PDB file of C-alpha atoms in Angstrom:
ATOM      1  CA  GLY A   1     120.988  68.901 142.717  1.00 83.00           C
ATOM      2  CA  ASP A   2     124.200  68.418 144.290  1.00 87.00           C
ATOM      3  CA  SER A   3     124.975  70.215 147.396  1.00 92.00           C
ATOM      4  CA  VAL A   4     127.569  70.703 150.277  1.00 95.00           C
ATOM      5  CA  THR A   5     126.805  71.534 153.675  1.00 97.00           C
ATOM      6  CA  GLN A   6     129.359  73.114 156.136  1.00 97.00           C
ATOM      7  CA  THR A   7     127.759  73.373 159.585  1.00 94.00           C
ATOM      8  CA  GLU A   8     130.161  75.857 161.206  1.00 93.00           C
ATOM      9  CA  GLY A   9     129.932  79.472 159.925  1.00 94.00           C
ATOM     10  CA  GLN A  10     132.710  80.542 162.381  1.00 96.00           C
ATOM     11  CA  VAL A  11     135.255  78.668 164.565  1.00 97.00           C
ATOM     12  CA  ALA A  12     137.471  80.404 166.978  1.00 98.00           C
ATOM     13  CA  LEU A  13     140.288  78.714 168.621  1.00 97.00           C
ATOM     14  CA  SER A  14     143.523  79.292 170.376  1.00 97.00           C
ATOM     15  CA  GLU A  15     147.059  78.263 169.109  1.00 97.00           C
ATOM     16  CA  GLU A  16     147.594  74.435 169.313  1.00 97.00           C
ATOM     17  CA  ASP A  17     143.991  73.737 169.596  1.00 98.00           C
ATOM     18  CA  PHE A  18     142.518  70.794 167.584  1.00 98.00           C
ATOM     19  CA  LEU A  19     140.381  71.819 164.679  1.00 98.00           C
ATOM     20  CA  THR A  20     137.350  70.146 163.055  1.00 98.00           C
ATOM     21  CA  ILE A  21     135.292  71.716 160.315  1.00 98.00           C
ATOM     22  CA  HIS A  22     132.285  69.518 159.272  1.00 98.00           C
ATOM     23  CA  CYS A  23     131.496  68.990 155.675  1.00 98.00           C
ATOM     24  CA  ASN A  24     128.682  66.649 154.306  1.00 98.00           C
ATOM     25  CA  TYR A  25     127.625  66.403 150.668  1.00 96.00           C
ATOM     26  CA  SER A  26     124.649  65.345 148.759  1.00 94.00           C
ATOM     27  CA  ALA A  27     125.365  63.705 145.311  1.00 90.00           C
ATOM     28  CA  SER A  28     125.169  60.434 143.388  1.00 86.00           C
ATOM     29  CA  GLY A  29     128.067  58.317 142.822  1.00 86.00           C
ATOM     30  CA  TYR A  30     131.618  59.229 143.870  1.00 87.00           C
ATOM     31  CA  PRO A  31     132.099  63.014 143.280  1.00 91.00           C
ATOM     32  CA  ALA A  32     135.641  64.492 143.784  1.00 92.00           C
ATOM     33  CA  LEU A  33     135.642  66.410 147.108  1.00 95.00           C
ATOM     34  CA  PHE A  34     137.904  69.288 147.969  1.00 96.00           C
ATOM     35  CA  TRP A  35     139.163  71.714 150.583  1.00 98.00           C
ATOM     36  CA  TYR A  36     139.949  75.219 149.637  1.00 98.00           C
ATOM     37  CA  VAL A  37     141.361  77.929 151.701  1.00 98.00           C
ATOM     38  CA  GLN A  38     140.963  81.810 151.176  1.00 97.00           C
ATOM     39  CA  TYR A  39     143.141  84.369 152.944  1.00 96.00           C
ATOM     40  CA  PRO A  40     142.057  87.928 153.135  1.00 93.00           C
ATOM     41  CA  GLY A  41     142.348  89.727 149.757  1.00 91.00           C
ATOM     42  CA  GLU A  42     143.233  86.595 147.929  1.00 94.00           C
ATOM     43  CA  GLY A  43     141.247  84.054 145.747  1.00 96.00           C
ATOM     44  CA  PRO A  44     140.644  80.594 147.246  1.00 96.00           C
ATOM     45  CA  GLN A  45     143.703  78.228 147.160  1.00 96.00           C
ATOM     46  CA  PHE A  46     143.524  74.443 146.659  1.00 95.00           C
ATOM     47  CA  LEU A  47     144.398  72.577 149.963  1.00 97.00           C
ATOM     48  CA  PHE A  48     143.582  68.951 148.761  1.00 97.00           C
ATOM     49  CA  ARG A  49     141.042  66.684 147.209  1.00 95.00           C
ATOM     50  CA  ALA A  50     139.866  62.957 147.517  1.00 95.00           C
ATOM     51  CA  SER A  51     137.706  61.117 144.838  1.00 92.00           C
ATOM     52  CA  ARG A  52     137.374  57.519 146.364  1.00 93.00           C
ATOM     53  CA  ASP A  53     135.740  56.087 149.415  1.00 95.00           C
ATOM     54  CA  LYS A  54     138.226  56.092 152.447  1.00 97.00           C
ATOM     55  CA  GLU A  55     140.893  58.066 150.587  1.00 97.00           C
ATOM     56  CA  LYS A  56     142.543  60.714 152.611  1.00 98.00           C
ATOM     57  CA  GLY A  57     143.665  64.044 151.554  1.00 97.00           C
ATOM     58  CA  SER A  58     146.145  66.052 153.230  1.00 97.00           C
ATOM     59  CA  SER A  59     148.341  69.214 153.013  1.00 97.00           C
ATOM     60  CA  ARG A  60     149.992  71.694 155.387  1.00 95.00           C
ATOM     61  CA  GLY A  61     149.005  69.546 158.521  1.00 97.00           C
ATOM     62  CA  PHE A  62     145.223  69.493 157.400  1.00 98.00           C
ATOM     63  CA  GLU A  63     143.526  66.375 156.550  1.00 98.00           C
ATOM     64  CA  ALA A  64     140.238  64.865 155.741  1.00 98.00           C
ATOM     65  CA  THR A  65     139.036  61.335 154.827  1.00 98.00           C
ATOM     66  CA  TYR A  66     136.286  60.808 152.110  1.00 97.00           C
ATOM     67  CA  ASP A  67     133.499  58.658 153.779  1.00 97.00           C
ATOM     68  CA  LYS A  68     130.848  57.415 151.411  1.00 95.00           C
ATOM     69  CA  GLY A  69     128.764  55.980 154.247  1.00 95.00           C
ATOM     70  CA  THR A  70     128.264  59.164 156.186  1.00 96.00           C
ATOM     71  CA  THR A  71     128.687  61.420 153.054  1.00 96.00           C
ATOM     72  CA  SER A  72     131.305  63.424 154.781  1.00 97.00           C
ATOM     73  CA  PHE A  73     134.670  65.115 154.140  1.00 98.00           C
ATOM     74  CA  HIS A  74     135.532  66.712 157.598  1.00 98.00           C
ATOM     75  CA  LEU A  75     138.596  68.917 157.836  1.00 98.00           C
ATOM     76  CA  ARG A  76     140.979  68.308 160.848  1.00 98.00           C
ATOM     77  CA  LYS A  77     144.224  69.633 161.964  1.00 98.00           C
ATOM     78  CA  ALA A  78     145.943  68.485 165.194  1.00 97.00           C
ATOM     79  CA  SER A  79     147.419  71.866 166.215  1.00 97.00           C
ATOM     80  CA  VAL A  80     146.320  75.162 164.586  1.00 98.00           C
ATOM     81  CA  GLN A  81     148.588  78.296 164.174  1.00 97.00           C
ATOM     82  CA  GLU A  82     147.543  81.821 164.136  1.00 97.00           C
ATOM     83  CA  SER A  83     148.635  81.735 160.464  1.00 97.00           C
ATOM     84  CA  ASP A  84     145.762  79.360 159.688  1.00 97.00           C
ATOM     85  CA  SER A  85     143.233  82.021 160.329  1.00 97.00           C
ATOM     86  CA  ALA A  86     141.310  82.146 157.023  1.00 97.00           C
ATOM     87  CA  VAL A  87     138.015  81.032 155.343  1.00 97.00           C
ATOM     88  CA  TYR A  88     137.897  77.270 154.497  1.00 98.00           C
ATOM     89  CA  TYR A  89     135.603  76.136 151.859  1.00 98.00           C
ATOM     90  CA  CYS A  90     134.661  72.608 151.164  1.00 98.00           C
ATOM     91  CA  ALA A  91     133.692  71.852 147.654  1.00 95.00           C
ATOM     92  CA  LEU A  92     132.206  69.140 145.392  1.00 93.00           C
ATOM     93  CA  GLY A  93     133.232  68.670 141.780  1.00 89.00           C
ATOM     94  CA  ASP A  94     130.270  68.293 139.527  1.00 77.00           C
ATOM     95  CA  GLY A  95     131.321  66.727 136.355  1.00 68.00           C
ATOM     96  CA  SER A  96     127.867  66.069 134.945  1.00 67.00           C
ATOM     97  CA  SER A  97     127.954  69.237 132.924  1.00 59.00           C
ATOM     98  CA  GLY A  98     131.573  70.301 132.657  1.00 59.00           C
ATOM     99  CA  ASN A  99     133.803  70.770 135.684  1.00 66.00           C
ATOM    100  CA  LYS A 100     132.026  73.162 137.998  1.00 80.00           C
ATOM    101  CA  LEU A 101     132.836  73.434 141.885  1.00 87.00           C
ATOM    102  CA  ILE A 102     129.867  73.504 144.095  1.00 91.00           C
ATOM    103  CA  PHE A 103     131.135  75.242 147.290  1.00 94.00           C
ATOM    104  CA  GLY A 104     129.736  74.980 150.954  1.00 96.00           C
ATOM    105  CA  ILE A 105     128.950  78.356 152.781  1.00 96.00           C
ATOM    106  CA  GLY A 106     132.845  78.560 154.156  1.00 96.00           C
ATOM    107  CA  THR A 107     133.925  78.510 157.610  1.00 97.00           C
ATOM    108  CA  LEU A 108     135.731  81.436 159.059  1.00 97.00           C
ATOM    109  CA  LEU A 109     138.510  80.154 161.342  1.00 98.00           C
ATOM    110  CA  SER A 110     140.032  82.803 163.851  1.00 98.00           C
ATOM    111  CA  VAL A 111     143.081  81.561 165.746  1.00 97.00           C
ATOM    112  CA  LYS A 112     144.184  83.518 168.834  1.00 97.00           C
ATOM    113  CA  PRO A 113     148.035  83.489 169.619  1.00 94.00           C
TER     114      PRO A 113
ATOM    115  CA  GLU B   1     153.368  83.192 142.785  1.00 60.00           C
ATOM    116  CA  THR B   2     150.370  84.543 140.963  1.00 66.00           C
ATOM    117  CA  ALA B   3     149.547  82.848 137.641  1.00 93.00           C
ATOM    118  CA  VAL B   4     145.880  84.070 137.314  1.00 97.00           C
ATOM    119  CA  PHE B   5     145.725  87.810 136.753  1.00 97.00           C
ATOM    120  CA  GLN B   6     142.614  89.910 137.042  1.00 97.00           C
ATOM    121  CA  THR B   7     142.053  93.449 136.372  1.00 96.00           C
ATOM    122  CA  PRO B   8     141.012  95.828 137.754  1.00 97.00           C
ATOM    123  CA  ASN B   9     141.194  95.130 141.527  1.00 96.00           C
ATOM    124  CA  TYR B  10     138.272  97.484 142.319  1.00 97.00           C
ATOM    125  CA  HIS B  11     135.749  99.134 140.323  1.00 97.00           C
ATOM    126  CA  VAL B  12     133.003 101.508 141.550  1.00 97.00           C
ATOM    127  CA  THR B  13     130.208 102.489 139.138  1.00 97.00           C
ATOM    128  CA  GLN B  14     126.576 103.684 139.041  1.00 97.00           C
ATOM    129  CA  VAL B  15     123.439 101.575 138.467  1.00 97.00           C
ATOM    130  CA  GLY B  16     122.817 101.166 134.614  1.00 97.00           C
ATOM    131  CA  ASN B  17     126.536 101.595 133.547  1.00 98.00           C
ATOM    132  CA  GLU B  18     128.434  98.946 131.655  1.00 98.00           C
ATOM    133  CA  VAL B  19     131.570  97.242 133.146  1.00 98.00           C
ATOM    134  CA  SER B  20     134.129  94.908 131.944  1.00 97.00           C
ATOM    135  CA  PHE B  21     136.728  92.745 133.901  1.00 98.00           C
ATOM    136  CA  ASN B  22     139.614  90.985 132.552  1.00 97.00           C
ATOM    137  CA  CYS B  23     141.320  87.700 133.270  1.00 97.00           C
ATOM    138  CA  LYS B  24     144.492  86.048 131.970  1.00 97.00           C
ATOM    139  CA  GLN B  25     146.170  82.867 133.004  1.00 97.00           C
ATOM    140  CA  THR B  26     149.720  82.035 132.365  1.00 96.00           C
ATOM    141  CA  LEU B  27     149.598  78.382 133.361  1.00 94.00           C
ATOM    142  CA  GLY B  28     148.852  76.926 129.772  1.00 93.00           C
ATOM    143  CA  HIS B  29     145.444  75.570 131.220  1.00 92.00           C
ATOM    144  CA  ASP B  30     142.534  74.667 128.879  1.00 90.00           C
ATOM    145  CA  THR B  31     139.635  75.495 131.127  1.00 91.00           C
ATOM    146  CA  MET B  32     138.686  78.987 132.725  1.00 92.00           C
ATOM    147  CA  TYR B  33     135.878  79.999 134.991  1.00 93.00           C
ATOM    148  CA  TRP B  34     134.009  82.958 136.490  1.00 94.00           C
ATOM    149  CA  TYR B  35     132.732  82.880 140.025  1.00 95.00           C
ATOM    150  CA  LYS B  36     130.652  85.305 142.136  1.00 96.00           C
ATOM    151  CA  GLN B  37     131.441  85.827 145.669  1.00 96.00           C
ATOM    152  CA  ASP B  38     128.835  87.764 147.529  1.00 94.00           C
ATOM    153  CA  SER B  39     129.166  89.796 150.845  1.00 92.00           C
ATOM    154  CA  LYS B  40     128.390  86.626 152.947  1.00 91.00           C
ATOM    155  CA  LYS B  41     131.535  85.092 151.144  1.00 92.00           C
ATOM    156  CA  LEU B  42     129.279  82.721 149.183  1.00 93.00           C
ATOM    157  CA  LEU B  43     130.865  81.357 146.026  1.00 94.00           C
ATOM    158  CA  LYS B  44     128.851  80.413 142.936  1.00 93.00           C
ATOM    159  CA  ILE B  45     130.115  79.383 139.440  1.00 91.00           C
ATOM    160  CA  MET B  46     128.767  81.583 136.781  1.00 92.00           C
ATOM    161  CA  PHE B  47     130.518  80.421 133.581  1.00 89.00           C
ATOM    162  CA  SER B  48     133.092  77.970 132.362  1.00 88.00           C
ATOM    163  CA  TYR B  49     135.176  77.678 129.092  1.00 87.00           C
ATOM    164  CA  ASN B  50     137.155  74.885 127.731  1.00 85.00           C
ATOM    165  CA  ASN B  51     139.317  75.722 124.822  1.00 81.00           C
ATOM    166  CA  LYS B  52     137.379  78.924 124.015  1.00 79.00           C
ATOM    167  CA  GLN B  53     134.040  76.962 124.067  1.00 81.00           C
ATOM    168  CA  LEU B  54     131.199  77.809 126.682  1.00 81.00           C
ATOM    169  CA  ILE B  55     130.739  74.679 128.739  1.00 76.00           C
ATOM    170  CA  VAL B  56     128.857  75.760 131.733  1.00 72.00           C
ATOM    171  CA  ASN B  57     126.529  78.582 131.872  1.00 74.00           C
ATOM    172  CA  GLU B  58     124.512  78.829 135.089  1.00 77.00           C
ATOM    173  CA  THR B  59     121.364  80.733 135.516  1.00 79.00           C
ATOM    174  CA  VAL B  60     122.741  84.232 135.717  1.00 88.00           C
ATOM    175  CA  PRO B  61     120.972  87.384 134.359  1.00 91.00           C
ATOM    176  CA  ARG B  62     121.282  88.104 130.659  1.00 92.00           C
ATOM    177  CA  ARG B  63     123.191  91.256 131.324  1.00 94.00           C
ATOM    178  CA  PHE B  64     126.301  89.119 132.117  1.00 94.00           C
ATOM    179  CA  SER B  65     128.325  87.910 129.219  1.00 93.00           C
ATOM    180  CA  PRO B  66     131.591  86.152 129.065  1.00 92.00           C
ATOM    181  CA  GLN B  67     134.079  86.689 126.238  1.00 92.00           C
ATOM    182  CA  SER B  68     136.982  84.338 125.339  1.00 91.00           C
ATOM    183  CA  SER B  69     139.472  85.424 122.638  1.00 88.00           C
ATOM    184  CA  ASP B  70     142.003  82.402 123.392  1.00 91.00           C
ATOM    185  CA  LYS B  71     142.506  79.716 126.019  1.00 91.00           C
ATOM    186  CA  ALA B  72     144.471  82.127 128.192  1.00 94.00           C
ATOM    187  CA  HIS B  73     141.866  84.847 128.507  1.00 95.00           C
ATOM    188  CA  LEU B  74     138.424  85.190 129.655  1.00 95.00           C
ATOM    189  CA  ASN B  75     136.643  88.431 130.184  1.00 95.00           C
ATOM    190  CA  LEU B  76     133.308  89.061 131.784  1.00 96.00           C
ATOM    191  CA  ARG B  77     131.054  92.094 130.672  1.00 97.00           C
ATOM    192  CA  ILE B  78     128.056  93.366 132.612  1.00 97.00           C
ATOM    193  CA  LYS B  79     125.676  95.458 130.725  1.00 95.00           C
ATOM    194  CA  SER B  80     123.512  97.862 132.840  1.00 95.00           C
ATOM    195  CA  VAL B  81     124.686  96.899 136.285  1.00 97.00           C
ATOM    196  CA  GLU B  82     122.326  96.495 139.259  1.00 97.00           C
ATOM    197  CA  PRO B  83     123.003  97.062 143.027  1.00 96.00           C
ATOM    198  CA  GLU B  84     122.831  93.191 143.455  1.00 96.00           C
ATOM    199  CA  ASP B  85     125.730  92.925 141.140  1.00 97.00           C
ATOM    200  CA  SER B  86     128.053  94.207 144.026  1.00 97.00           C
ATOM    201  CA  ALA B  87     130.370  91.316 144.884  1.00 97.00           C
ATOM    202  CA  VAL B  88     133.781  90.069 144.126  1.00 98.00           C
ATOM    203  CA  TYR B  89     134.229  88.307 140.747  1.00 98.00           C
ATOM    204  CA  LEU B  90     136.833  85.604 140.860  1.00 97.00           C
ATOM    205  CA  CYS B  91     138.291  84.070 137.795  1.00 97.00           C
ATOM    206  CA  ALA B  92     139.933  80.627 137.823  1.00 95.00           C
ATOM    207  CA  SER B  93     141.550  78.182 135.501  1.00 94.00           C
ATOM    208  CA  SER B  94     142.163  74.476 135.344  1.00 92.00           C
ATOM    209  CA  LEU B  95     144.467  72.054 133.340  1.00 89.00           C
ATOM    210  CA  ASP B  96     141.291  70.205 131.884  1.00 77.00           C
ATOM    211  CA  TRP B  97     137.733  70.055 132.676  1.00 71.00           C
ATOM    212  CA  GLY B  98     137.307  66.862 134.565  1.00 72.00           C
ATOM    213  CA  ASP B  99     135.473  67.194 138.012  1.00 69.00           C
ATOM    214  CA  TYR B 100     138.680  66.215 139.853  1.00 78.00           C
ATOM    215  CA  ALA B 101     140.775  69.225 138.443  1.00 84.00           C
ATOM    216  CA  GLU B 102     142.410  71.522 140.741  1.00 90.00           C
ATOM    217  CA  GLN B 103     141.332  75.042 140.118  1.00 92.00           C
ATOM    218  CA  PHE B 104     143.630  78.096 140.362  1.00 95.00           C
ATOM    219  CA  PHE B 105     141.891  81.370 141.331  1.00 96.00           C
ATOM    220  CA  GLY B 106     142.953  84.911 140.785  1.00 97.00           C
ATOM    221  CA  PRO B 107     142.748  87.542 143.465  1.00 96.00           C
ATOM    222  CA  GLY B 108     139.191  88.822 142.297  1.00 97.00           C
ATOM    223  CA  THR B 109     137.702  91.952 141.111  1.00 98.00           C
ATOM    224  CA  ARG B 110     135.631  93.936 143.774  1.00 97.00           C
ATOM    225  CA  LEU B 111     132.557  95.540 142.207  1.00 98.00           C
ATOM    226  CA  THR B 112     130.540  98.188 143.932  1.00 97.00           C
ATOM    227  CA  VAL B 113     127.457  99.408 142.416  1.00 97.00           C
ATOM    228  CA  LEU B 114     126.166 102.791 143.913  1.00 95.00           C
TER     229      LEU B 114
END
């Protein structure tokens, strides 16, 4: 079945560091790919999505580019802030049987001031 | 601004009891979902409804049953809870049920089974 792999379970950075969280997917065709962010005590929030090869999604300084060749959708931010500390989820939209999101394991980002 | 509301926020109960969680969305969306988030923060879909019709029913134990009275409400009942049911249950909604649809999540209900 379809799946999403996030290789980093935790990332610790200092403010103004560059962020990369890796996301690879396994699915046929061109599934919609998403990034969601979850702050403590809240539900996940939609960050952005992409659904075509080479399409870039972006929001709040975060961005990711859909790459069909490497089946990747890596999250990047040039300069993180302490307020970016949260859990980040890569997800794949599985429309084969209704819209369900298949989530990666999540990456806990901790940013020190 | 919260648009997906869940009650209760927390619930502690004993093994074997029945519990029920409520979810309401004020976004006018057609599709609603229940997800389970375990202690390791893993998120898995349980059910989804579109216009009050069950669309997705993942392999969950039969003691879990969703209930939809209208498009804006989707409740979750668990008969005879087990210790492994301890988790955060997240409700979400989306405008429609395409695989590209942005989903809006509630804050979750944390269930602890003693």
